Coordinates of C-alpha atoms in Angstrom, one line a residue:
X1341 CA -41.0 34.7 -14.5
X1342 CA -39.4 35.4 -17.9
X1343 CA -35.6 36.4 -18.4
X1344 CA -35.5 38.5 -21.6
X1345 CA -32.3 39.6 -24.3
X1346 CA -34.5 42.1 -26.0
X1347 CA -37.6 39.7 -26.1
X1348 CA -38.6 37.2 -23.9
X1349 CA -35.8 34.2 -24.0
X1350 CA -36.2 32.2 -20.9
X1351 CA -38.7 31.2 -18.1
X1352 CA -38.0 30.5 -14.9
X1353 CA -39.6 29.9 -11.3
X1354 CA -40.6 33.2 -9.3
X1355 CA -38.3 33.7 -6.9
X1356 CA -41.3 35.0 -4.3
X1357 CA -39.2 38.0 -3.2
X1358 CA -40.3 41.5 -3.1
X1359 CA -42.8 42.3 -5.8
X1360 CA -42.9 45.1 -7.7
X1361 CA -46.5 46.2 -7.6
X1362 CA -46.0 46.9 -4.2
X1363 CA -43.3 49.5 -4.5
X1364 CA -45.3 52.7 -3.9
X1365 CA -46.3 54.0 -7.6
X1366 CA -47.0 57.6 -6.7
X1367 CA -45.5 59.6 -9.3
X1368 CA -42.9 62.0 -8.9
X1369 CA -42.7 65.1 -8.9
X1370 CA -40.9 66.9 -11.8
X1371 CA -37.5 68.4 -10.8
X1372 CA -36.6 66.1 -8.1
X1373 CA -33.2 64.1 -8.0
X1374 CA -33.3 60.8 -7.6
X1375 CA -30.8 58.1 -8.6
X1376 CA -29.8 56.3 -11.9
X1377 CA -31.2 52.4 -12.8
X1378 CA -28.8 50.1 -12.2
X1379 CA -28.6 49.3 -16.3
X1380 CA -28.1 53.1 -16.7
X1381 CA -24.8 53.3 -14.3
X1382 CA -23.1 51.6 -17.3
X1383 CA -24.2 54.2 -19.9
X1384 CA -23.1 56.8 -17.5
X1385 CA -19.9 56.0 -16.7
X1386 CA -19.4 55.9 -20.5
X1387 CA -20.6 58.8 -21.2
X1388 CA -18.8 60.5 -18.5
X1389 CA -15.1 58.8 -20.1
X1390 CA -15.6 59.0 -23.5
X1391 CA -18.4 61.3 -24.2
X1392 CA -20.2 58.7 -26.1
X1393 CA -24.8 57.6 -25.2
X1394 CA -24.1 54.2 -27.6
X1395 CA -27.3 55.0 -29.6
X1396 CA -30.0 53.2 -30.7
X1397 CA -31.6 53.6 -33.6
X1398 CA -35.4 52.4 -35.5
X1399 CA -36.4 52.5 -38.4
X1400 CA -40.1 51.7 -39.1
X1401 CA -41.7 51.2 -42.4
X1402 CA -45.6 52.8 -42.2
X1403 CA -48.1 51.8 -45.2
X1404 CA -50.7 54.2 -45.2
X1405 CA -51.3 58.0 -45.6
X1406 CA -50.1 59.3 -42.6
X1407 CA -51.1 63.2 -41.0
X1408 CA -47.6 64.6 -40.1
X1409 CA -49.3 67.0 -37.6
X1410 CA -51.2 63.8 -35.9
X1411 CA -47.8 61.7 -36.0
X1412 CA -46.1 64.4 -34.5
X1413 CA -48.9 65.0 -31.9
X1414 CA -48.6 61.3 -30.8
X1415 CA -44.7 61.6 -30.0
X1416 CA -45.7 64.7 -28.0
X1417 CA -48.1 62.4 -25.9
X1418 CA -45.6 60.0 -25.7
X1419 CA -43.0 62.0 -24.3
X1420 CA -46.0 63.1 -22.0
X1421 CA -46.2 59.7 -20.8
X1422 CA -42.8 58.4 -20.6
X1423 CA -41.0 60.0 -17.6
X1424 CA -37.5 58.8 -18.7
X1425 CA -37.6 60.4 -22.2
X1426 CA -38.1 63.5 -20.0
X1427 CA -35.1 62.7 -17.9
X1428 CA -31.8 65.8 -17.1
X1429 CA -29.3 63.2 -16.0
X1430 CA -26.7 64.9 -14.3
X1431 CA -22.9 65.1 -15.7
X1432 CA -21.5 65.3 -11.7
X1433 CA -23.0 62.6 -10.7
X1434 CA -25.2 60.1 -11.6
X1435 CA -28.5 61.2 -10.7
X1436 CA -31.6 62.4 -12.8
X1437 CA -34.5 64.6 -12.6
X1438 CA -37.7 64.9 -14.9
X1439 CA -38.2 67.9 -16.4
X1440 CA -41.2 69.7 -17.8
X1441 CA -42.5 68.5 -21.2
X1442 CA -42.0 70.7 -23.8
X1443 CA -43.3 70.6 -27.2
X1444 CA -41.3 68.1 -29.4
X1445 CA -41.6 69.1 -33.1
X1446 CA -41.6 66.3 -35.8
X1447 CA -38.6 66.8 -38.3
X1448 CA -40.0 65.9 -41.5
X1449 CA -38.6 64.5 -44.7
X1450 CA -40.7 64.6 -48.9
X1451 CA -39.1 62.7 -50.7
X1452 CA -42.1 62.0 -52.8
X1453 CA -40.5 63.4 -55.6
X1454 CA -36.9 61.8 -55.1
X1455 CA -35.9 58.9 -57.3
X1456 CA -35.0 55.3 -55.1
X1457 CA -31.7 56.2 -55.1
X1458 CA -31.7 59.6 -54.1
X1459 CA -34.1 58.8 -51.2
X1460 CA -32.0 55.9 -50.3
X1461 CA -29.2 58.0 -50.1
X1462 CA -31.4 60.8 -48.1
X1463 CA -32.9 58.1 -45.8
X1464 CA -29.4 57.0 -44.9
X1465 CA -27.7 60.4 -44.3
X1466 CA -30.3 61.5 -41.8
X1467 CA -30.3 57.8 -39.9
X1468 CA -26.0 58.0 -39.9
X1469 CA -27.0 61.7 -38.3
X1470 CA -29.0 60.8 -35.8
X1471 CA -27.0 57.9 -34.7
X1472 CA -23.6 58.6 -34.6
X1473 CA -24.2 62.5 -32.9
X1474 CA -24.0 62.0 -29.3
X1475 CA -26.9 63.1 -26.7
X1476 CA -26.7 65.8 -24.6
X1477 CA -27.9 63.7 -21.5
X1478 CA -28.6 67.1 -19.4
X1479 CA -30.8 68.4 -22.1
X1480 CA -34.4 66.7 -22.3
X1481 CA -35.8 65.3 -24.3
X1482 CA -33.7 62.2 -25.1
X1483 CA -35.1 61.2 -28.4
X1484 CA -34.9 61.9 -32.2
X1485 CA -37.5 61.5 -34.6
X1486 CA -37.8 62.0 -38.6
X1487 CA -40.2 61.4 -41.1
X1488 CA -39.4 60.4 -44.2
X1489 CA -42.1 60.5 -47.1
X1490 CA -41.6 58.3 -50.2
X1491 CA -44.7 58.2 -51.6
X1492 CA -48.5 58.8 -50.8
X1493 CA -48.9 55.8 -48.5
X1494 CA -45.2 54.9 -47.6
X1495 CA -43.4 56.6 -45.3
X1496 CA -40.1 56.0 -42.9
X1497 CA -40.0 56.8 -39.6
X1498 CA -36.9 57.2 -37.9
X1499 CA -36.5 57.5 -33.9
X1500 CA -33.1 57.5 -32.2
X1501 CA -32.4 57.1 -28.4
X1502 CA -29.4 57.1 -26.4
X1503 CA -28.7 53.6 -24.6
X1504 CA -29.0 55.0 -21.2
X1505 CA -33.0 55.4 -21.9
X1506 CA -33.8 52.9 -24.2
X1507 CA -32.4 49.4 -25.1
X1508 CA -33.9 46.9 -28.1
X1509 CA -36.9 46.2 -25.6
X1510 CA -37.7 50.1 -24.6
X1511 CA -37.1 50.6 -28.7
X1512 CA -39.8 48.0 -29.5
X1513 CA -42.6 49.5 -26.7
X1514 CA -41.8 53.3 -28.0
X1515 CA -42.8 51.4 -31.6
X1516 CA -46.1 49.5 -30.3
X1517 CA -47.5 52.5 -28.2
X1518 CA -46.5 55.5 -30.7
X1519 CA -48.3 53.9 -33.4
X1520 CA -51.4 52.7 -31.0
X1521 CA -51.9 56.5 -30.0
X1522 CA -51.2 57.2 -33.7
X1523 CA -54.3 55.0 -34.6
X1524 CA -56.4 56.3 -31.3
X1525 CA -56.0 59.8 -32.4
X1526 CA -56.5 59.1 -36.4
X1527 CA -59.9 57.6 -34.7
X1528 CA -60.8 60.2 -32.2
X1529 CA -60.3 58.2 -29.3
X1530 CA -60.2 59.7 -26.2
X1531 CA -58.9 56.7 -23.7
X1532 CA -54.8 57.2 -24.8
X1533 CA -52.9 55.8 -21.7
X1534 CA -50.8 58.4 -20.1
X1535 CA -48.4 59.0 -17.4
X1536 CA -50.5 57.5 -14.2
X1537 CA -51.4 53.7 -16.3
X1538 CA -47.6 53.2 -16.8
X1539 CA -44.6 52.0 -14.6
X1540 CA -42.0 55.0 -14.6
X1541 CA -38.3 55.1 -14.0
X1542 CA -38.2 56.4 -10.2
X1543 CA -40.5 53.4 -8.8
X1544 CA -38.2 51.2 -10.5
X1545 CA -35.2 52.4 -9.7
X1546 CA -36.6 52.7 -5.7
X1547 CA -37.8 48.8 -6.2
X1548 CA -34.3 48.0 -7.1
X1549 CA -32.6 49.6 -4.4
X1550 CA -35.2 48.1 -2.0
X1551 CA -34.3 44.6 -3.9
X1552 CA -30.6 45.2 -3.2
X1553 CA -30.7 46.1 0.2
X1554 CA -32.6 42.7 0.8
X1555 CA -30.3 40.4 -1.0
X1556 CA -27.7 41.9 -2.4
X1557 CA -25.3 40.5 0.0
X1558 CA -26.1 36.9 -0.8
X1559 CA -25.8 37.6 -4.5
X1560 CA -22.4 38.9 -3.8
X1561 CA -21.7 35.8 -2.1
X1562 CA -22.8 34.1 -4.6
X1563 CA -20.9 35.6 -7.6
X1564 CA -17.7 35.2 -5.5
X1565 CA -17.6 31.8 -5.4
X1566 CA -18.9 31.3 -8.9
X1567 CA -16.9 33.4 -10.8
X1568 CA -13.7 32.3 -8.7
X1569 CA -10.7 31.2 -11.2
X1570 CA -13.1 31.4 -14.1
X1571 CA -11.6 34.5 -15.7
X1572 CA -12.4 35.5 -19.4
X1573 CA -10.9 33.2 -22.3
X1574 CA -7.3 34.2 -23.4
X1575 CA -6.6 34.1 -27.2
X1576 CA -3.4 32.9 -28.9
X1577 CA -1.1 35.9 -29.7
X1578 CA -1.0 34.7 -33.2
X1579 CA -5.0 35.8 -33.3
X1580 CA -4.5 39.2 -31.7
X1581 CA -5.1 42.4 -33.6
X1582 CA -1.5 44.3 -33.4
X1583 CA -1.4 48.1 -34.2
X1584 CA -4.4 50.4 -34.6
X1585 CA -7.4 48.7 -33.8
X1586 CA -9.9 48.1 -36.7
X1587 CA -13.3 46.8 -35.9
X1588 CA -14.5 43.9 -37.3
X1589 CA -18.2 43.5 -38.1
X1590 CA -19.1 39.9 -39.7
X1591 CA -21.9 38.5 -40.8
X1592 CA -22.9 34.8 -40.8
X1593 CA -25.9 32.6 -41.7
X1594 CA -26.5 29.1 -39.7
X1595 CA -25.5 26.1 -41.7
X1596 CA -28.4 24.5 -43.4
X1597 CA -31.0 24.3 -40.7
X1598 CA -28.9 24.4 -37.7
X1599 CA -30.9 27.4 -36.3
X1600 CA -34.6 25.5 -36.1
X1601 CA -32.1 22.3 -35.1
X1602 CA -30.4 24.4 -32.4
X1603 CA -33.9 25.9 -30.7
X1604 CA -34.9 22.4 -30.7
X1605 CA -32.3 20.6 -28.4
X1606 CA -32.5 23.9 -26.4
X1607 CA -36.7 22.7 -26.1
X1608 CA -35.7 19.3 -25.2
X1609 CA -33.5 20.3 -22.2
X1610 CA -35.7 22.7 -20.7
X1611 CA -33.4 25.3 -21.8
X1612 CA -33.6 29.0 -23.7
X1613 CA -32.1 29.6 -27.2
X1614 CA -29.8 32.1 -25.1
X1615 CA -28.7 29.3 -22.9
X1616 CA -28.0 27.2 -26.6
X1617 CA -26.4 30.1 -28.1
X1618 CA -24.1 30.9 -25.3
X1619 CA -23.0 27.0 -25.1
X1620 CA -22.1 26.8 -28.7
X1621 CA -20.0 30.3 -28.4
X1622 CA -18.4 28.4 -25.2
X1623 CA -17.4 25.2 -27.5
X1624 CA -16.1 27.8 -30.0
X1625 CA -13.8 29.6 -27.5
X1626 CA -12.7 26.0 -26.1
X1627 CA -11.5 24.6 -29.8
X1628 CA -9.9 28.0 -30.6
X1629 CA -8.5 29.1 -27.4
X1630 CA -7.7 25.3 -26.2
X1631 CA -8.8 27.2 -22.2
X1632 CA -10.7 24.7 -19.7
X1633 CA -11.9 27.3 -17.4
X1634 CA -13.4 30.5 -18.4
X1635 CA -16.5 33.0 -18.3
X1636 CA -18.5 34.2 -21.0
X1637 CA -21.4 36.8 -20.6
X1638 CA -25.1 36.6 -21.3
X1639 CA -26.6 40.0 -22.4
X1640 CA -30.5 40.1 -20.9
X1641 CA -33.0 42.7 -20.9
X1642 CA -34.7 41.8 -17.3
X1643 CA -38.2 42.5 -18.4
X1644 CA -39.0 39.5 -16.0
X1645 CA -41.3 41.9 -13.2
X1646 CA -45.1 42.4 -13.6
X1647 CA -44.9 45.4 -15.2
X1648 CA -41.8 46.4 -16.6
X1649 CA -42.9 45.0 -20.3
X1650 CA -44.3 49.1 -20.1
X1651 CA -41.5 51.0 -18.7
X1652 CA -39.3 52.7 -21.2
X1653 CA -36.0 52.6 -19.8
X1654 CA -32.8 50.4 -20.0
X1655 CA -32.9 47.0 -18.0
X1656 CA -30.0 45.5 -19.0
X1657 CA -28.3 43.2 -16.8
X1658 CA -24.9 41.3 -18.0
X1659 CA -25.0 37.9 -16.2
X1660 CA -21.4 35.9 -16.3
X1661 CA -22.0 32.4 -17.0
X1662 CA -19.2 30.1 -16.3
X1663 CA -17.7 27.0 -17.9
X1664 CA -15.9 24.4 -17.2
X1665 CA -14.4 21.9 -20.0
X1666 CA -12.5 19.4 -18.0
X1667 CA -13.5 15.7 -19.1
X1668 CA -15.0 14.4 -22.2
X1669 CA -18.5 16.6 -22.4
X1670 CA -21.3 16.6 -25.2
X1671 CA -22.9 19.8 -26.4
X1672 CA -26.0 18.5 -24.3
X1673 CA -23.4 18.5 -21.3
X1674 CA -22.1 21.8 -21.6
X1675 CA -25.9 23.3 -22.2
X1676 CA -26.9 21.5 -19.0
X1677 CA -23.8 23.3 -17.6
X1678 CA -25.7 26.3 -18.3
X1679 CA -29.0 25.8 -17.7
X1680 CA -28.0 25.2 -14.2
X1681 CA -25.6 28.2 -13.6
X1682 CA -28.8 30.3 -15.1
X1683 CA -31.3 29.2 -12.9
X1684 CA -29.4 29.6 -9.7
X1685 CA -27.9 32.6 -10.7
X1686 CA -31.6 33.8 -11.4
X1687 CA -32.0 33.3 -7.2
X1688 CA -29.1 35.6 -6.9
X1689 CA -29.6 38.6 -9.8
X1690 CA -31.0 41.3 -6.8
X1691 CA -27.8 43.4 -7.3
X1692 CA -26.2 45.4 -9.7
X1693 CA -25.0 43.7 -13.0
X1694 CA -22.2 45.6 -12.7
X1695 CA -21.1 43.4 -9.6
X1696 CA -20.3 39.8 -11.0
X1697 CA -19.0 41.6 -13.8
X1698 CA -16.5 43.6 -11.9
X1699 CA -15.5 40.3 -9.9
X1700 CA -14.5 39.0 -13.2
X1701 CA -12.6 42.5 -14.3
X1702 CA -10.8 42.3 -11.2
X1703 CA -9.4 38.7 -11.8
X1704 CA -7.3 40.3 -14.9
X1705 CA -5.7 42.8 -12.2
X1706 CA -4.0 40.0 -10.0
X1707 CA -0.4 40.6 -11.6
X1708 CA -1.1 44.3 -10.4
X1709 CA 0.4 46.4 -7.5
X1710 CA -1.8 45.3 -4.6
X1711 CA -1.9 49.0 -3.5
X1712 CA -2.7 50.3 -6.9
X1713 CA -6.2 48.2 -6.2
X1714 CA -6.6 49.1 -2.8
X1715 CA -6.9 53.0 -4.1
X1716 CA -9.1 52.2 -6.7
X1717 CA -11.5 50.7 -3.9
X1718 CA -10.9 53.2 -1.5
X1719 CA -11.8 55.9 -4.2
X1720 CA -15.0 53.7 -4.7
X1721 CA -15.5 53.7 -1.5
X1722 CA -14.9 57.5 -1.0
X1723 CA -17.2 59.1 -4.5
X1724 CA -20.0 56.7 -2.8
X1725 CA -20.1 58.3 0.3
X1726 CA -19.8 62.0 -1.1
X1727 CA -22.6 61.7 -3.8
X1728 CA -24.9 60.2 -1.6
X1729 CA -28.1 61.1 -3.3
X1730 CA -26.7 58.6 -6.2
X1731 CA -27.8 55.5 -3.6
X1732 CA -24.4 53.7 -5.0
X1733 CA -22.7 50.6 -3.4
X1734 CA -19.4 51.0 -2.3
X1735 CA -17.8 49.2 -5.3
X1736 CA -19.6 51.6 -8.2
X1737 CA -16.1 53.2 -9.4
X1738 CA -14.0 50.2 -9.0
X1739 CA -16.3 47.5 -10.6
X1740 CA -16.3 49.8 -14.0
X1741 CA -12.5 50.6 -13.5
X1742 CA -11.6 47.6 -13.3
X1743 CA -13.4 46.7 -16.6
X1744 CA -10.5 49.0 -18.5
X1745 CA -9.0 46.7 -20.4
X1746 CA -5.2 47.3 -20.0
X1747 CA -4.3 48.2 -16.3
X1748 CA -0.7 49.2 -15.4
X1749 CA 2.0 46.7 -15.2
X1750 CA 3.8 48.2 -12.5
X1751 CA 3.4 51.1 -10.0
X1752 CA 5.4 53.4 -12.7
X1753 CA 2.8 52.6 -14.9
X1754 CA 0.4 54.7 -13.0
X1755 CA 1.8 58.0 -13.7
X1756 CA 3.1 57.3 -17.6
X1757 CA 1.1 58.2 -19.9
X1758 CA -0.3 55.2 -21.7
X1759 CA -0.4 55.3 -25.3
X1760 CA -3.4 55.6 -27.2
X1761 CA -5.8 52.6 -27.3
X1762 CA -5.8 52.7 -31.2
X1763 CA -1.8 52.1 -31.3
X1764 CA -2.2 49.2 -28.6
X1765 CA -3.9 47.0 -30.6
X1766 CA -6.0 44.1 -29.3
X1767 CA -6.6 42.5 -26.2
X1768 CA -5.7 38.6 -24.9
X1769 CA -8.6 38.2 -22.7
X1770 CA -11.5 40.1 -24.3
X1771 CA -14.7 40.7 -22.8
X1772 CA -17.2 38.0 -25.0
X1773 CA -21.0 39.1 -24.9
X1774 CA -24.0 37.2 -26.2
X1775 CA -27.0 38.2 -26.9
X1776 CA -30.1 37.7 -28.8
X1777 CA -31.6 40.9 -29.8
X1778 CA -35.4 42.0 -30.4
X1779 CA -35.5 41.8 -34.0
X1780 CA -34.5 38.0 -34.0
X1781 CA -36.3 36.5 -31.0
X1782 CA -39.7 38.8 -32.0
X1783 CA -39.3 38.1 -35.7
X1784 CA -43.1 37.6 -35.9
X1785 CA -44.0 40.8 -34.6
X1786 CA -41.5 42.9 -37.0
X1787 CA -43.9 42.1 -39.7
X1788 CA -47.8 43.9 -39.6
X1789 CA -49.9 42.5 -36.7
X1790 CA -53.6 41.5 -37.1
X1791 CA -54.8 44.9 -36.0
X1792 CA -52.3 46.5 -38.2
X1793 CA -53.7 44.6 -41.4
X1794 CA -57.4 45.6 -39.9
X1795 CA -56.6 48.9 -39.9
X1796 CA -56.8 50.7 -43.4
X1797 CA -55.2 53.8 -41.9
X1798 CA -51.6 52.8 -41.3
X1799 CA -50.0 49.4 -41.0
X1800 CA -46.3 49.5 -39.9
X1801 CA -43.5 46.7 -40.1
X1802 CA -39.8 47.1 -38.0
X1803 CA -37.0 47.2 -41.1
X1804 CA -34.5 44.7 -40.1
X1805 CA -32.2 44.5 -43.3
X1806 CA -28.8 46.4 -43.0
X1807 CA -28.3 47.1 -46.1
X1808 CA -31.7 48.8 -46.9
X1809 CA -31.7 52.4 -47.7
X1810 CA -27.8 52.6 -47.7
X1811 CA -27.8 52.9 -43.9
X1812 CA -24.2 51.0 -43.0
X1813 CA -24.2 49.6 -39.3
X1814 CA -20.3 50.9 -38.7
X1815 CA -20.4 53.6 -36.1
X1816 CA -17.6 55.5 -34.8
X1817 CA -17.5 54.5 -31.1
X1818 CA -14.7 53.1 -29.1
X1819 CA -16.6 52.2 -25.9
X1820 CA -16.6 48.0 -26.1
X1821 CA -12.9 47.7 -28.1
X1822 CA -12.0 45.3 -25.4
X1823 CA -15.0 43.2 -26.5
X1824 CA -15.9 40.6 -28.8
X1825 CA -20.0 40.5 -29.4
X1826 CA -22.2 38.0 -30.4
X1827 CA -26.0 38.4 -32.2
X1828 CA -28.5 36.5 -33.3
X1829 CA -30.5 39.2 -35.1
X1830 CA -33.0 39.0 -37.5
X1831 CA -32.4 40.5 -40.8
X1832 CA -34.9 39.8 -43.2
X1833 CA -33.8 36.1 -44.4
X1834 CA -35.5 33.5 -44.0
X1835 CA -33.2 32.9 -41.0
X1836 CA -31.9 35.1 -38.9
X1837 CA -27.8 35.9 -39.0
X1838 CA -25.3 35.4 -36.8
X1839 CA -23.6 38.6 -36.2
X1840 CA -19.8 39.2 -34.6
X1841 CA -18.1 42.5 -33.7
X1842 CA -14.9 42.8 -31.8
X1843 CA -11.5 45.0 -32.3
X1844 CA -9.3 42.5 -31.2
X1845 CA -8.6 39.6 -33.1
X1846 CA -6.9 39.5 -36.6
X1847 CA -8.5 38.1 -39.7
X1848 CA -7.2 35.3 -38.9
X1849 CA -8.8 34.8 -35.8
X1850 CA -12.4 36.2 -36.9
X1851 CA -12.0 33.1 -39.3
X1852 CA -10.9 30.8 -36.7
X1853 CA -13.9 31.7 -34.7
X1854 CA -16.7 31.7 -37.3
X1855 CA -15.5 28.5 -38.6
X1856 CA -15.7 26.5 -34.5
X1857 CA -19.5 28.6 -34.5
X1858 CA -20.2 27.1 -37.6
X1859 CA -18.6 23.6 -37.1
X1860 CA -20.3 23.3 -33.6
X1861 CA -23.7 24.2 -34.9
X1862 CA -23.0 21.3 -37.6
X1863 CA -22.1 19.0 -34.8
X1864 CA -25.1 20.4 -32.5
X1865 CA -27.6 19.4 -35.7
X1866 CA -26.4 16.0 -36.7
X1867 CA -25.0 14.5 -32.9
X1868 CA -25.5 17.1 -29.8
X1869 CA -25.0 13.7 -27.8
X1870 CA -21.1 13.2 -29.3
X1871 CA -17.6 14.4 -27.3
X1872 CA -17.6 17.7 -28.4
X1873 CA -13.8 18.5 -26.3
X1874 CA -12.2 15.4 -27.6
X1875 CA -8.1 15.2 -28.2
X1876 CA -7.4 17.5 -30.9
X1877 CA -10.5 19.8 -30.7
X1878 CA -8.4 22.7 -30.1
X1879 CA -6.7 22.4 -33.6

């Protein structure tokens, strides 16, 4: 079994519960409700409060002459085959239906004639379009796709799908199987895979229902006791944004070799990168911070089930991982830390991510009205019971509720109007993600595969680099301001970066944090077996 964060990160034993091949895989039939992923719920319920799908956008570099009638035929057999790109999802309620396919025309770009500049600047206008327009989740298809021609035998391809459908593993199949039917249909090739070879997004969905119902009670269990008094870190004031929040988005290489270092004291512990990543984030939030007792998330993809490497959907899954700093404790301590909560929360991940991460929402609530909480889960309760057809658990509403990052003080609270979160500023406890994304952890497959250098026709290659055809990574969104995220991502060095984004620390405190990321990785690649919480850590 394989635990992925947009590639595969981690493996572990099969837990010899209910398979997925034996979920019926009849196929259904097209205007039919049936209930949202688990993964999606999150994408709804942001879309529902702030309008926002959280796009995600590719950007593929094709060498070759390429037939923009064949290219755009290829999409049209992709959407054919892909259920989920096909999806209505409802605005009332979160339930979807496929509808018909309809044909799916091929915006299309010549720039042939443009100078490097001016295509730059093209290339970049259209990809900042895409991306920062919201989908219209009710209207199918979810996807947008442009092709951009710089010259005879280079082209761009741009394809843009809202979060709910597609995360950096869906992204990277729609890549691999649009340009393998490309090359089938350049060759005449009649055997293109369609809609009955591939897994779609109503047997999943039933399979993790089915999964739920078997053990989801024992995974709640199990994230109760785990994620008891282990709320999220709490900064310094001195660190905290103040005002109108301003997102920070920092890059960072790793010190000297520290990445190769890092990935290989992960190998010598029987532990993942993400597992290494997320303990050196945890030392960093223990020197800044100076907190013994906290939770950090670790962002996975889930692509662990015999088949869902095909399935074009969202999987993510958010799984807390606590720490405790208490005693004198190595890096190789605090990893093994890790590596053990991972492997037995692995036992226990047959319920909605949503759950363990509403446990720990709820822990920053406790200084609230009791009653004010008992309404939120009696509404829960209530909206689960009405919508039905959704197949929610009882705690839907309240687990993402509770997530808001700034709940009333006191019961007057509840019927002031709050200000505006941009005049807040930022918040003590953020929500800290990690997560390696598709570009870094598949690096070797972002560049032309052997069949693509075989093939004389087309060869294409993932482009990774930000700052390539002027397409800036700042988008206007608001939905994670109560977050600070952190990437490894590949882009382009020989390296890949470490990336951080959050809205609510000053500069001060990006710095702070950087420098104990940094600092640990030095420590991590000259002594992982040295006290890594020793007196005065926390200065």
């Amino acid at each position: 079994m394989t635990t992925q964060s947009a590639g595969k990160l981690a493996t572990y034993p099969s837990p010899g519960q209910t398979e997925l091949s034996a979920i019926g895989q009849e196929l259904i039939a097209e205007g039919v409700e049936f209930p949202l992923g688990y993964a999606q719920l999150c994408f709804w319920v942001v879309y529902e409060a702030l309008g926002e799908t959280a796009n995600n956008l590719s950007r593929l570099m094709i060498d070759g002459e390429v037939q923009v009638g064949l290219m755009e035929k290829a999409i049209n057999l992709m959407l054919q085959r892909h259920d989920s790109l096909r999806a209505s999802i409802s605005k009332s309620q979160p339930v979807q239906k496929i509808m018909p396919h309809q044909a799916f025309d091929l915006a299309f770009f010549d720039g042939a004639a443009a100078s490097e500049a001016e295509f730059s600047a093209m290339v970049g206008k259209i990809s900042h379009q895409m991306v920062d327009q919201a989908f219209d989740l009710s209207q199918a298809p979810l996807l947008r796709a442009h092709l951009c021609r710089r010259s005879a035998r280079q082209y761009v391809m741009l394809l843009c799908f809202p979060h709910i459908i597609a995360d950096g593993g869906a992204v990277h199949l729609f890549e691999q199987q649009l340009m393998d039917t490309y090359r089938r249909l350049s060759r005449a090739d009649a055997h293109i895979p369609g809609r009955a070879q591939t897994l779609q997004i109503a047997n999943f969905v039933e399979w993790e229902r089915q999964r739920n119902a078997q053990h989801g009670a024992a995974a709640l269990q199990f994230w109760r006791e785990k994620l008891h008094a282990r709320p999220y870190a709490t900064f310094p004031d001195a660190l905290l944004a103040k005002g109108a929040l301003q997102e920070t988005d920092h890059y960072a290489n790793f010190p000297a070799a520290s990445f190769t270092q890092l990935a290989d004291v992960a190998k010598r512990h029987k532990a993942s990168l993400q597992m290494a990543l997320l303990a050196v984030i945890a030392c960093a939030v223990f020197r800044v911070t100076g907190q013994t007792q906290f939770s950090i998330n670790s962002v996975l993809e889930s692509r662990d089930e015999h088949g869902t490497e095909g399935l074009m959907a969202a999987l993510l899954r958010v799984m807390p991982v606590p720490f405790s700093f208490t005693g004198e404790l190595s890096f190789e301590q605090v990893l093994q830390q890790v590596r053990q909560h991972v492997l037995q929360a692995y036992e226990h991940r047959d319920c909605p991510w949503s759950i363990p991460v509403g446990i720990l929402a709820e822990q920053r609530w406790r200084q609230r009205p009791a009653g004010y909480l008992a309404l939120i889960k009696a509404c829960s309760k209530i909206y689960a019971k009405v919508f039905a057809r959704a197949k929610l658990y009882p705690r839907f509403l309240a687990d993402f509720w509770l997530m808001e990052a700034f709940p009333p003080e006191n019961w007057r609270a509840v019927f002031a109007k709050k200000p505006p979160r941009a005049e807040r500023g930022g918040v003590a406890a953020p929500v800290l993600n990690v997560n390696i994304l598709q570009s870094a952890f598949k690096r070797e497959t972002n560049q032309p595969s052997q069949a693509d250098a075989a093939d004389k026709e087309v060869r294409a290659a993932q482009l990774t680099d930000p700052t390539q055809l002027l397409l800036s990574e700042a988008v206007d969104n608001n939905w994670e301001e109560d977050s600070i995220n952190f990437y490894i991502l590949d882009t382009g060095h020989a390296e890949p970066s470490i990336r951080m984004i959050c809205s609510n620390l000053n500069e001060t405190g990006v710095r702070r944090m950087i420098a104990a990321v940094e600092d640990i990785l030095r420590t991590v690649s000259v002594a992982p077996h040295t006290i890594i919480n020793q007196a005065g850590s926390t200065q």
